[in-house]
Amino acid sequence: MLKYIKDVRKNFVLIILVTGFSGIVAQIVILRELLVSFFGNEFSIGVILANWLIVESAGAYIFSKKVEKSNPHIEHFVFLQVLFAIFLPLSIYFARILRTAIPIISGQGIGLIPLFLSSFLVLLPVSFIHGALFTFTCQLYYFLIGKEKISVPGPDNNKEQSIGTVYILETIGTLLGGVFFTYLLLPKFNSFQIGIGISIINVVLCLYYLILYHLKNPILTKYTKFIYGSLIIVLVLLIYVVFGYKIKNLHEYSINKQWHNQNVVYYHNSKYENITVTKSNNQYSFFLNGIPSITIPIPDIASIEDFVHLPMLSHHNPEKVLIIGEGVGGVIESILKHPVKKIDYVELDPDLIKTVEMFSTPLIKRELNNNKVNVIYKDGRLFTNETKEKYDIVFIGFSLPVDLQINRLFTLDFFKLVKEKLRDKGILVLSLPGSLSYLNEALKRVNACILNTLKQVYPFVKVIPGDSNIFLASFNKQVENINTQILSYRIKDRNIDTNLLVPGYLNYKLSLSYKEWFYSEIAKVKTMVNRDFKPIGVFYSLAYWNDIFSPYMNYFFEWVQIHNVLLIYILLCFFMLILIIFYFKNRILLSKREITKFPFRFYALSKASIPYAIITTGFAGMIFDIMLIFIFQALYGYVYYWMGILIAMFMTGTAMGAYWVNSKIKEKRKTVKLLLKMEVSLIIFTVILPLTFIFLSYNFYGNLIFFKIVFVILCFVSGIIIGMEFPLANRLHLKLTKKEREKGIVSGTAGLLYGCDLFGGWIGGIIGGVVLLPVLGLIATSLTIVFIKLSSFAILFLVWICNNRNMV
């Protein structure tokens, strides 16, 4: 019997770990598929992750109410696992074929509302069930394990520690899932192989546990037999799909549907992005996360010749050239037509170049096999910081800072870095979307922001307007004096064969009237300077993207740009004041005698402070995640390679913090007082975090190893601070919930507070990377978190004071 009990405990703990593991893997797999179907930037990521969190919180909360009304059965839990195993592959499939239900073509973006609704529907079954599983797991853990495992007298500690223990175990599973997916699953398997593999693991484990459980409880009801039958049927179907070679067929069929039955000749997920190649009439098109990037063997000649030859001809003798991103497929060949001695081409993803070489054409061979071309697989900004070389011309191959990764190449800090890498009379070249007929407000702001940022560093900036505006920045005044005569002379002198750059076309491109019109339009808007720690360029780019694909959301972006951070602080202060008045009012209604005689009556008025504190902590935790990844990316760029480590350290800290507090629940302490100390710790950490980043960036920027160590430590510490509150809040809320205290129910509290935690993360995810960090910047975003946490601290402190500091 003792061995049986140990096996039950061990296997249920394993099920909890697998539940956390499965949740994070499912989240990442579906996220990556949706990014390919839609527009792969932080805006899309924020919306998709926010949908996952809000649906999961709804599942946790709704099922907590169901569990309260009935005793938890292991069969219910297993049935949810069966549904999860069924819906995970289906959700991957629906994420791929979603384009067929929406009238958009390959490479086209999608507006905010369609993105929100589509991702919501795809994520709904999987994330809702995963949230419900947490609630069931907490209650089952208490009934199956918690009562016997925890030796402290009294049922309350058992309940409180059961929730905390499940939270810790699921966090550990999430940690393992993130690391395994990044370094083991992603490089070797496609999404269907991963999804079906996870489903098989869940079904087999649940079947084994159910058999083990019924060895002691041999009575099988009709419902139990139904569950056994469902497990076996689902397992057989999944195994048939795997060993019947149906995964390959399903994978290929869904890809064709995803790409509207185009001829997809290659599909691959690298560490950094999804790479898809389509073929049409001997023309290959390369898509990165669903966005068109390269076309061979015949590229976009007009845009390439403008982007390359106009800057190259503006320099009297360009010998050394640096290209950061998107150089292969025409750009390098155009540069080679000039008298260059060396071209350094920096590309982050080596799989992209390998894929291009798989479909090699004479153009690609001329570019990559030339002795003058040096291909470097590294982040462009990191290479620029580390290289000792100096260049005559630096090309930024990306045309819009639509995400944080690209925006790092359009900031004041990077422009200063490039300045140190330019030779005398060197030129920095970049491009942005434009028009020679009409510039809307969003397009004006994008161009004005980058132009003003360039002028902070370079005294001479020339803009060549067009459908793509070309910016030439230099310390050489001659860059502004380039005219048709000079360019035509250099074309002839260098014997350059071009398709477009004839004198008539050069007069058109360098027209003074177009230049004056462009500057007059740009002068109508006021913008901020784009910085590493205040990436406003991302926000302006997202506003422009939104204006194209979802113009009915323009009012939101306009409102955010007009109203400053002061309004946010005023609203937060007003909200705090209302809550404080509410608590004072309730305090006056209850005399001290009533509080002593009927403590739960006062607690019922006060217990809303606990969910609010968890919501604000969930919000802060998500912002910490975004902030740490954002700063690492801003400084070093290759965040996708390191994201697994950073998130792993954050989750490790969360588990450690929760474990420490969960062990302290055994001790007789005043819970509110300890929770207040944690709130203060979180506020202090929020103040210290941005100051630490700023200090390190100015004093230790070149010390890469030291920086990595600091980031790992900060991720770990932030995880500890966030993780400590959840078990403690569960203890306090259970003390304040009379019904759950008397009946021994933990699901209500577990579902409510877990839902609140995810809801806070949803708010942080939806606005953190899109509004707060880009618009407010690092410092103001941290102050916003401080104000929000001060409100939860003030309410908890008021509850503690009103209860004569005796609240347990």
XYZ file of N, CA and C in Angstrom, residues 533-717:
555
model
N 16.501 53.248 -25.411
C 15.659 53.067 -24.239
C 14.319 53.789 -24.344
N 14.068 54.395 -25.508
C 12.762 54.996 -25.783
C 12.501 54.845 -27.280
N 12.139 53.639 -27.713
C 12.045 53.322 -29.157
C 10.745 53.821 -29.783
N 10.581 55.105 -29.819
C 9.356 55.688 -30.366
C 9.203 55.363 -31.846
N 10.307 55.066 -32.525
C 10.236 54.704 -33.934
C 9.381 53.471 -34.163
N 9.400 52.526 -33.227
C 8.560 51.334 -33.340
C 7.090 51.728 -33.323
N 6.748 52.624 -32.411
C 5.343 53.039 -32.302
C 4.883 53.759 -33.570
N 5.709 54.675 -34.090
C 5.343 55.373 -35.327
C 5.201 54.396 -36.487
N 6.076 53.393 -36.539
C 6.003 52.402 -37.614
C 4.747 51.543 -37.487
N 4.397 51.177 -36.252
C 3.182 50.404 -36.041
C 1.938 51.220 -36.388
N 1.986 52.515 -36.093
C 0.873 53.390 -36.457
C 0.726 53.449 -37.977
N 1.839 53.488 -38.679
C 1.805 53.487 -40.143
C 1.277 52.155 -40.673
N 1.777 51.060 -40.120
C 1.288 49.732 -40.495
C -0.217 49.618 -40.254
N -0.653 50.120 -39.086
C -2.075 50.085 -38.755
C -2.895 50.933 -39.716
N -2.333 52.063 -40.154
C -3.044 52.947 -41.072
C -3.310 52.261 -42.413
N -2.432 51.346 -42.796
C -2.597 50.622 -44.064
C -3.632 49.508 -43.940
N -3.506 48.709 -42.885
C -4.299 47.494 -42.788
C -5.506 47.605 -41.854
N -5.526 48.611 -40.993
C -6.637 48.754 -40.049
C -6.853 50.234 -39.750
N -7.271 51.024 -40.747
C -7.371 52.482 -40.573
C -8.381 52.915 -39.528
N -9.356 52.055 -39.205
C -10.355 52.438 -38.210
C -9.783 52.497 -36.795
N -8.514 52.058 -36.605
C -7.864 52.166 -35.296
C -6.983 53.398 -35.194
N -7.042 54.281 -36.180
C -6.192 55.469 -36.167
C -6.439 56.344 -34.947
N -7.685 56.388 -34.501
C -8.015 57.234 -33.359
C -7.250 56.818 -32.110
N -7.066 55.513 -31.947
C -6.324 55.025 -30.788
C -4.875 55.505 -30.830
N -4.216 55.336 -31.971
C -2.820 55.739 -32.091
C -2.670 57.258 -31.966
N -3.623 57.995 -32.504
C -3.573 59.449 -32.370
C -3.714 59.847 -30.909
N -4.610 59.176 -30.192
C -4.838 59.510 -28.792
C -3.581 59.255 -27.962
N -2.939 58.122 -28.206
C -1.732 57.775 -27.447
C -0.630 58.796 -27.699
N -0.509 59.278 -28.937
C 0.544 60.237 -29.264
C 0.268 61.623 -28.664
N -0.999 61.966 -28.523
C -1.349 63.303 -28.027
C -1.243 63.373 -26.512
N -1.729 62.355 -25.815
C -1.770 62.382 -24.350
C -0.455 61.858 -23.796
N 0.098 62.601 -22.875
C 1.410 62.228 -22.340
C 1.274 61.399 -21.069
N 2.409 61.074 -20.481
C 2.453 60.189 -19.326
C 1.766 60.799 -18.109
N 1.693 62.128 -18.030
C 1.072 62.772 -16.876
C -0.382 62.339 -16.723
N -1.088 62.192 -17.842
C -2.490 61.780 -17.784
C -2.611 60.386 -17.173
N -1.696 59.489 -17.522
C -1.730 58.136 -16.966
C -1.558 58.181 -15.458
N -0.606 58.991 -14.988
C -0.379 59.090 -13.546
C -1.577 59.694 -12.832
N -2.211 60.687 -13.442
C -3.393 61.310 -12.841
C -4.519 60.293 -12.693
N -4.734 59.460 -13.743
C -5.768 58.433 -13.686
C -5.465 57.401 -12.601
N -4.202 57.014 -12.476
C -3.829 56.053 -11.444
C -4.051 56.623 -10.050
N -3.671 57.873 -9.847
C -3.878 58.523 -8.546
C -5.368 58.640 -8.218
N -6.161 58.974 -9.234
C -7.602 59.087 -9.032
C -8.191 57.726 -8.645
N -7.746 56.674 -9.323
C -8.215 55.327 -9.014
C -7.833 54.937 -7.592
N -6.605 55.263 -7.163
C -6.162 54.970 -5.807
C -7.022 55.702 -4.785
N -7.336 56.952 -5.078
C -8.130 57.764 -4.159
C -9.529 57.169 -3.976
N -10.135 56.726 -5.071
C -11.476 56.122 -4.998
C -11.454 54.873 -4.112
N -10.435 54.026 -4.292
C -10.340 52.810 -3.497
C -10.120 53.107 -2.020
N -9.285 54.096 -1.740
C -9.026 54.465 -0.346
C -10.296 54.995 0.314
N -11.056 55.825 -0.399
C -12.328 56.339 0.137
C -13.287 55.190 0.413
N -13.321 54.213 -0.490
C -14.198 53.059 -0.323
C -13.862 52.296 0.953
N -12.575 52.075 1.187
C -12.186 51.335 2.380
C -12.423 52.129 3.657
N -12.179 53.439 3.626
C -12.463 54.252 4.803
C -13.954 54.238 5.125
N -14.771 54.278 4.085
C -16.211 54.249 4.282
C -16.640 52.951 4.969
N -16.097 51.833 4.484
C -16.435 50.549 5.095
C -15.863 50.425 6.499
N -14.733 51.056 6.734
C -14.127 51.013 8.080
C -14.990 51.759 9.080
N -15.578 52.872 8.658
C -16.436 53.649 9.552
C -17.715 52.883 9.875
N -18.225 52.122 8.898
C -19.480 51.395 9.107
C -19.334 50.280 10.133
N -18.114 49.808 10.334
C -17.889 48.702 11.259
C -17.134 49.190 12.497
N -17.678 49.002 13.625
C -16.994 49.368 14.861
C -15.921 48.341 15.175
N -15.024 48.688 16.093
C -13.968 47.753 16.474
C -14.560 46.475 17.072
N -15.646 46.644 17.803
C -16.283 45.480 18.415
C -16.812 44.522 17.358
N -17.417 45.104 16.285
C -17.948 44.269 15.213
C -16.841 43.549 14.464
N -15.727 44.252 14.280
C -14.597 43.622 13.582
C -14.073 42.438 14.380
N -14.010 42.608 15.721
C -13.523 41.537 16.566
C -14.495 40.375 16.620
N -15.792 40.727 16.692
C -16.814 39.690 16.816
C -17.085 38.976 15.503
N -17.086 39.761 14.414
C -17.372 39.194 13.095
C -16.225 39.518 12.138
N -15.073 38.894 12.314
C -13.917 39.249 11.481
C -14.139 39.001 10.006
N -14.893 37.959 9.676
C -15.045 37.641 8.246
C -15.918 38.657 7.534
N -16.771 39.388 8.313
C -17.567 40.420 7.663
C -16.664 41.528 7.142
N -15.658 41.878 7.910
C -14.722 42.903 7.449
C -13.816 42.346 6.352
N -13.424 41.071 6.527
C -12.572 40.473 5.507
C -13.266 40.410 4.156
N -14.580 40.158 4.181
C -15.323 40.098 2.928
C -15.283 41.423 2.200
N -15.252 42.531 3.002
C -15.156 43.843 2.383
C -13.733 44.124 1.909
N -12.778 43.388 2.457
C -11.378 43.698 2.195
C -10.701 42.743 1.215
N -11.272 41.572 0.999
C -10.550 40.537 0.257
C -10.348 40.892 -1.216
N -11.071 41.878 -1.741
C -10.833 42.290 -3.133
C -9.436 42.851 -3.315
N -8.799 43.278 -2.211
C -7.447 43.825 -2.320
C -6.443 42.759 -2.752
N -6.709 41.486 -2.456
C -5.774 40.420 -2.803
C -5.753 40.178 -4.310
N -6.912 39.970 -4.954
C -6.872 39.835 -6.421
C -6.271 41.050 -7.119
N -6.564 42.249 -6.591
C -6.002 43.443 -7.223
C -4.480 43.441 -7.116
N -3.955 43.041 -5.960
C -2.502 42.973 -5.796
C -1.891 41.964 -6.770
N -2.567 40.820 -6.986
C -2.059 39.814 -7.906
C -2.139 40.302 -9.343
N -3.206 41.029 -9.694
C -3.309 41.594 -11.042
C -2.139 42.541 -11.310
N -1.852 43.418 -10.363
C -0.762 44.375 -10.559
C 0.593 43.671 -10.593
N 0.737 42.590 -9.822
C 1.990 41.834 -9.856
C 2.135 41.090 -11.178
N 1.038 40.519 -11.698
C 1.083 39.891 -13.014
C 1.441 40.890 -14.095
N 0.894 42.098 -13.984
C 1.225 43.175 -14.923
C 2.706 43.515 -14.841
N 3.204 43.687 -13.606
C 4.614 44.028 -13.423
C 5.521 42.915 -13.933
N 5.134 41.658 -13.679
C 5.947 40.542 -14.142
C 6.069 40.502 -15.659
N 4.960 40.740 -16.366
C 5.008 40.755 -17.824
C 5.868 41.910 -18.332
N 5.739 43.089 -17.703
C 6.554 44.231 -18.119
C 8.029 43.960 -17.848
N 8.345 43.309 -16.714
C 9.733 42.940 -16.435
C 10.268 42.035 -17.542
N 9.455 41.031 -17.933
C 9.857 40.127 -19.019
C 10.170 40.912 -20.288
N 9.223 41.760 -20.676
C 9.387 42.544 -21.901
C 10.583 43.478 -21.779
N 10.734 44.100 -20.617
C 11.799 45.077 -20.412
C 13.177 44.418 -20.496
N 13.339 43.266 -19.840
C 14.636 42.588 -19.853
C 14.996 42.124 -21.261
N 14.023 41.528 -21.958
C 14.273 41.080 -23.328
C 14.517 42.269 -24.242
N 13.744 43.336 -24.036
C 13.869 44.541 -24.851
C 15.248 45.184 -24.700
N 15.729 45.311 -23.473
C 17.036 45.929 -23.248
C 18.151 45.037 -23.792
N 18.041 43.729 -23.556
C 19.053 42.815 -24.099
C 19.091 42.916 -25.613
N 17.922 42.984 -26.226
C 17.853 43.082 -27.680
C 18.388 44.422 -28.164
N 18.079 45.490 -27.432
C 18.537 46.819 -27.837
C 20.060 46.911 -27.810
N 20.680 46.213 -26.868
C 22.125 46.322 -26.719
C 22.885 45.272 -27.536
N 22.324 44.056 -27.623
C 23.081 42.973 -28.249
C 22.364 42.266 -29.388
N 21.056 42.435 -29.513
C 20.367 42.046 -30.728
C 19.960 40.613 -30.872
N 20.810 39.648 -30.514
C 20.482 38.260 -30.785
C 19.641 37.683 -29.653
N 18.551 38.345 -29.337
C 17.708 37.950 -28.218
C 17.047 36.606 -28.465
N 16.724 36.273 -29.727
C 16.035 35.019 -29.999
C 16.919 33.828 -29.663
N 18.225 33.998 -29.813
C 19.142 32.932 -29.453
C 19.248 32.785 -27.941
N 19.146 33.914 -27.228
C 19.296 33.920 -25.780
C 17.965 33.929 -25.035
N 16.852 34.059 -25.775
C 15.568 34.186 -25.102
C 15.274 32.992 -24.213
N 15.647 31.785 -24.671
C 15.401 30.595 -23.864
C 16.101 30.678 -22.521
N 17.354 31.183 -22.522
C 18.104 31.294 -21.265
C 17.496 32.355 -20.371
N 17.152 33.512 -20.941
C 16.587 34.605 -20.138
C 15.265 34.192 -19.504
N 14.369 33.588 -20.304
C 13.082 33.152 -19.774
C 13.276 32.015 -18.769
N 14.234 31.136 -19.049
C 14.513 30.033 -18.127
C 14.946 30.558 -16.762
N 15.799 31.567 -16.752
C 16.249 32.138 -15.480
C 15.108 32.856 -14.760
N 14.242 33.518 -15.524
C 13.086 34.185 -14.914
C 12.158 33.147 -14.273
N 11.880 32.056 -14.995
C 10.998 31.027 -14.469
C 11.646 30.293 -13.296
N 12.971 30.101 -13.340
C 13.672 29.496 -12.210
C 13.532 30.359 -10.969
N 13.713 31.667 -11.149
C 13.514 32.592 -10.028
C 12.094 32.556 -9.504
N 11.117 32.485 -10.408
C 9.713 32.415 -9.989
C 9.456 31.175 -9.148
N 9.984 30.039 -9.605
C 9.806 28.788 -8.854
C 10.500 28.861 -7.498
N 11.699 29.420 -7.453
C 12.434 29.535 -6.192
C 11.717 30.457 -5.219
N 11.227 31.596 -5.720
C 10.495 32.524 -4.859
C 9.232 31.894 -4.309
N 8.489 31.206 -5.174
C 7.257 30.552 -4.727
C 7.574 29.435 -3.726
N 8.657 28.687 -3.975
C 9.028 27.600 -3.062
C 9.404 28.147 -1.687
N 10.165 29.215 -1.659
C 10.578 29.794 -0.372
C 9.369 30.250 0.435
N 8.456 30.963 -0.217
C 7.273 31.456 0.497
C 6.367 30.295 0.888
N 6.243 29.312 0.016
C 5.395 28.156 0.322
C 5.894 27.423 1.560
N 7.201 27.356 1.734
C 7.754 26.717 2.929
C 7.529 27.570 4.163
N 7.484 28.897 3.989
C 7.260 29.801 5.113
C 5.813 29.775 5.589
N 4.895 29.267 4.754
C 3.490 29.189 5.167
C 3.340 28.286 6.384
N 4.256 27.356 6.580
C 4.208 26.486 7.756
C 4.385 27.288 9.042
N 5.139 28.377 8.944
C 5.418 29.162 10.127
C 4.259 30.098 10.423
N 4.048 30.405 11.688
C 2.965 31.302 12.068
C 3.441 32.740 11.929
N 3.029 33.341 10.873
C 3.410 34.724 10.598
C 2.180 35.521 10.256
N 2.299 36.835 10.346
C 1.235 37.716 9.909
C 1.366 37.886 8.401
N 0.419 37.289 7.700
C 0.544 37.171 6.256
C 0.537 38.521 5.558
N -0.360 39.414 5.965
C -0.463 40.715 5.306
C 0.829 41.496 5.468
N 1.421 41.437 6.632
C 2.671 42.161 6.873
C 3.769 41.659 5.935
N 3.848 40.339 5.763
C 4.845 39.776 4.855
C 4.537 40.155 3.410
N 3.245 40.156 3.052
C 2.856 40.541 1.697
C 3.196 42.003 1.439
N 3.025 42.852 2.449
C 3.389 44.266 2.298
C 4.891 44.422 2.067
N 5.682 43.627 2.755
C 7.133 43.688 2.547
C 7.491 43.298 1.115
N 6.779 42.300 0.584
C 7.039 41.889 -0.799
C 6.641 42.977 -1.790
N 5.536 43.673 -1.502
C 5.119 44.771 -2.359
C 6.181 45.867 -2.374
N 6.727 46.168 -1.210
C 7.788 47.185 -1.124
C 9.025 46.723 -1.895
N 9.372 45.438 -1.763
C 10.533 44.903 -2.488
C 10.346 45.038 -3.987
N 9.143 44.762 -4.462
C 8.877 44.859 -5.896
C 8.992 46.302 -6.369
N 8.491 47.244 -5.559
C 8.572 48.665 -5.924
C 10.029 49.118 -5.982
N 10.817 48.717 -4.990
C 12.239 49.104 -4.961
C 12.974 48.516 -6.167
N 12.699 47.250 -6.474
C 13.342 46.608 -7.623
C 12.976 47.318 -8.922
N 11.721 47.756 -9.040
C 11.280 48.467 -10.246
C 12.039 49.776 -10.419
N 12.372 50.440 -9.328
C 13.136 51.686 -9.401
C 14.593 51.410 -9.771
N 15.150 50.352 -9.192
C 16.567 50.042 -9.400
C 16.833 49.526 -10.813
N 15.893 48.752 -11.378
C 16.122 48.059 -12.647
C 16.537 48.992 -13.787
N 15.767 50.050 -14.106
C 16.185 50.906 -15.232
C 17.462 51.678 -14.952
N 17.661 52.072 -13.697
C 18.887 52.789 -13.354
C 20.112 51.891 -13.558
N 19.955 50.614 -13.255
C 21.042 49.656 -13.471
C 21.381 49.540 -14.947
N 20.349 49.442 -15.800
C 20.577 49.335 -17.234
C 21.309 50.562 -17.772
N 20.848 51.726 -17.364
C 21.449 52.964 -17.875
C 22.902 53.075 -17.428
N 23.169 52.764 -16.171
C 24.536 52.835 -15.647
C 25.454 51.867 -16.391
N 24.987 50.637 -16.582
C 25.813 49.633 -17.249
C 26.047 49.976 -18.716
N 25.030 50.502 -19.395
C 25.170 50.805 -20.823
C 26.188 51.901 -21.067
N 26.338 52.816 -20.120
C 27.291 53.914 -20.289
C 28.699 53.563 -19.796
N 28.809 52.567 -18.907
C 30.105 52.298 -18.300
C 30.708 50.945 -18.660
N 29.856 49.974 -19.053
C 30.376 48.628 -19.317
C 29.846 48.064 -20.629
N 29.560 48.920 -21.605
C 28.908 48.455 -22.831
C 29.743 47.418 -23.574
N 31.043 47.576 -23.587
C 31.881 46.669 -24.365
C 32.140 45.332 -23.707
N 31.841 45.221 -22.408
C 32.122 43.986 -21.676
C 30.948 43.017 -21.838
N 30.975 42.216 -22.895
C 29.850 41.360 -23.245
C 29.601 40.292 -22.187
N 30.649 39.652 -21.696
C 30.495 38.586 -20.711
C 29.883 39.128 -19.427
N 30.371 40.267 -18.975
C 29.845 40.878 -17.756
C 28.360 41.215 -17.918
N 28.008 41.755 -19.075
C 26.620 42.115 -19.334
C 25.714 40.887 -19.306
N 26.171 39.796 -19.908
C 25.363 38.582 -19.922
C 25.117 38.078 -18.505
N 26.155 38.116 -17.680
C 26.007 37.669 -16.294
C 25.000 38.544 -15.559
N 25.090 39.859 -15.757
C 24.166 40.780 -15.099
C 22.726 40.506 -15.533
N 22.508 40.285 -16.826
C 21.157 40.024 -17.318
C 20.598 38.733 -16.725
N 21.424 37.699 -16.645
C 20.968 36.438 -16.064
C 20.570 36.642 -14.606
N 21.370 37.396 -13.863
C 21.070 37.653 -12.450
C 19.785 38.467 -12.306
N 19.625 39.487 -13.140
C 18.424 40.327 -13.059
C 17.169 39.523 -13.403
N 17.253 38.651 -14.398
C 16.105 37.797 -14.730
C 15.750 36.895 -13.556
N 16.770 36.336 -12.918
C 16.548 35.451 -11.776
C 15.916 36.190 -10.603
N 16.451 37.367 -10.286
C 15.943 38.150 -9.155
C 14.518 38.622 -9.406
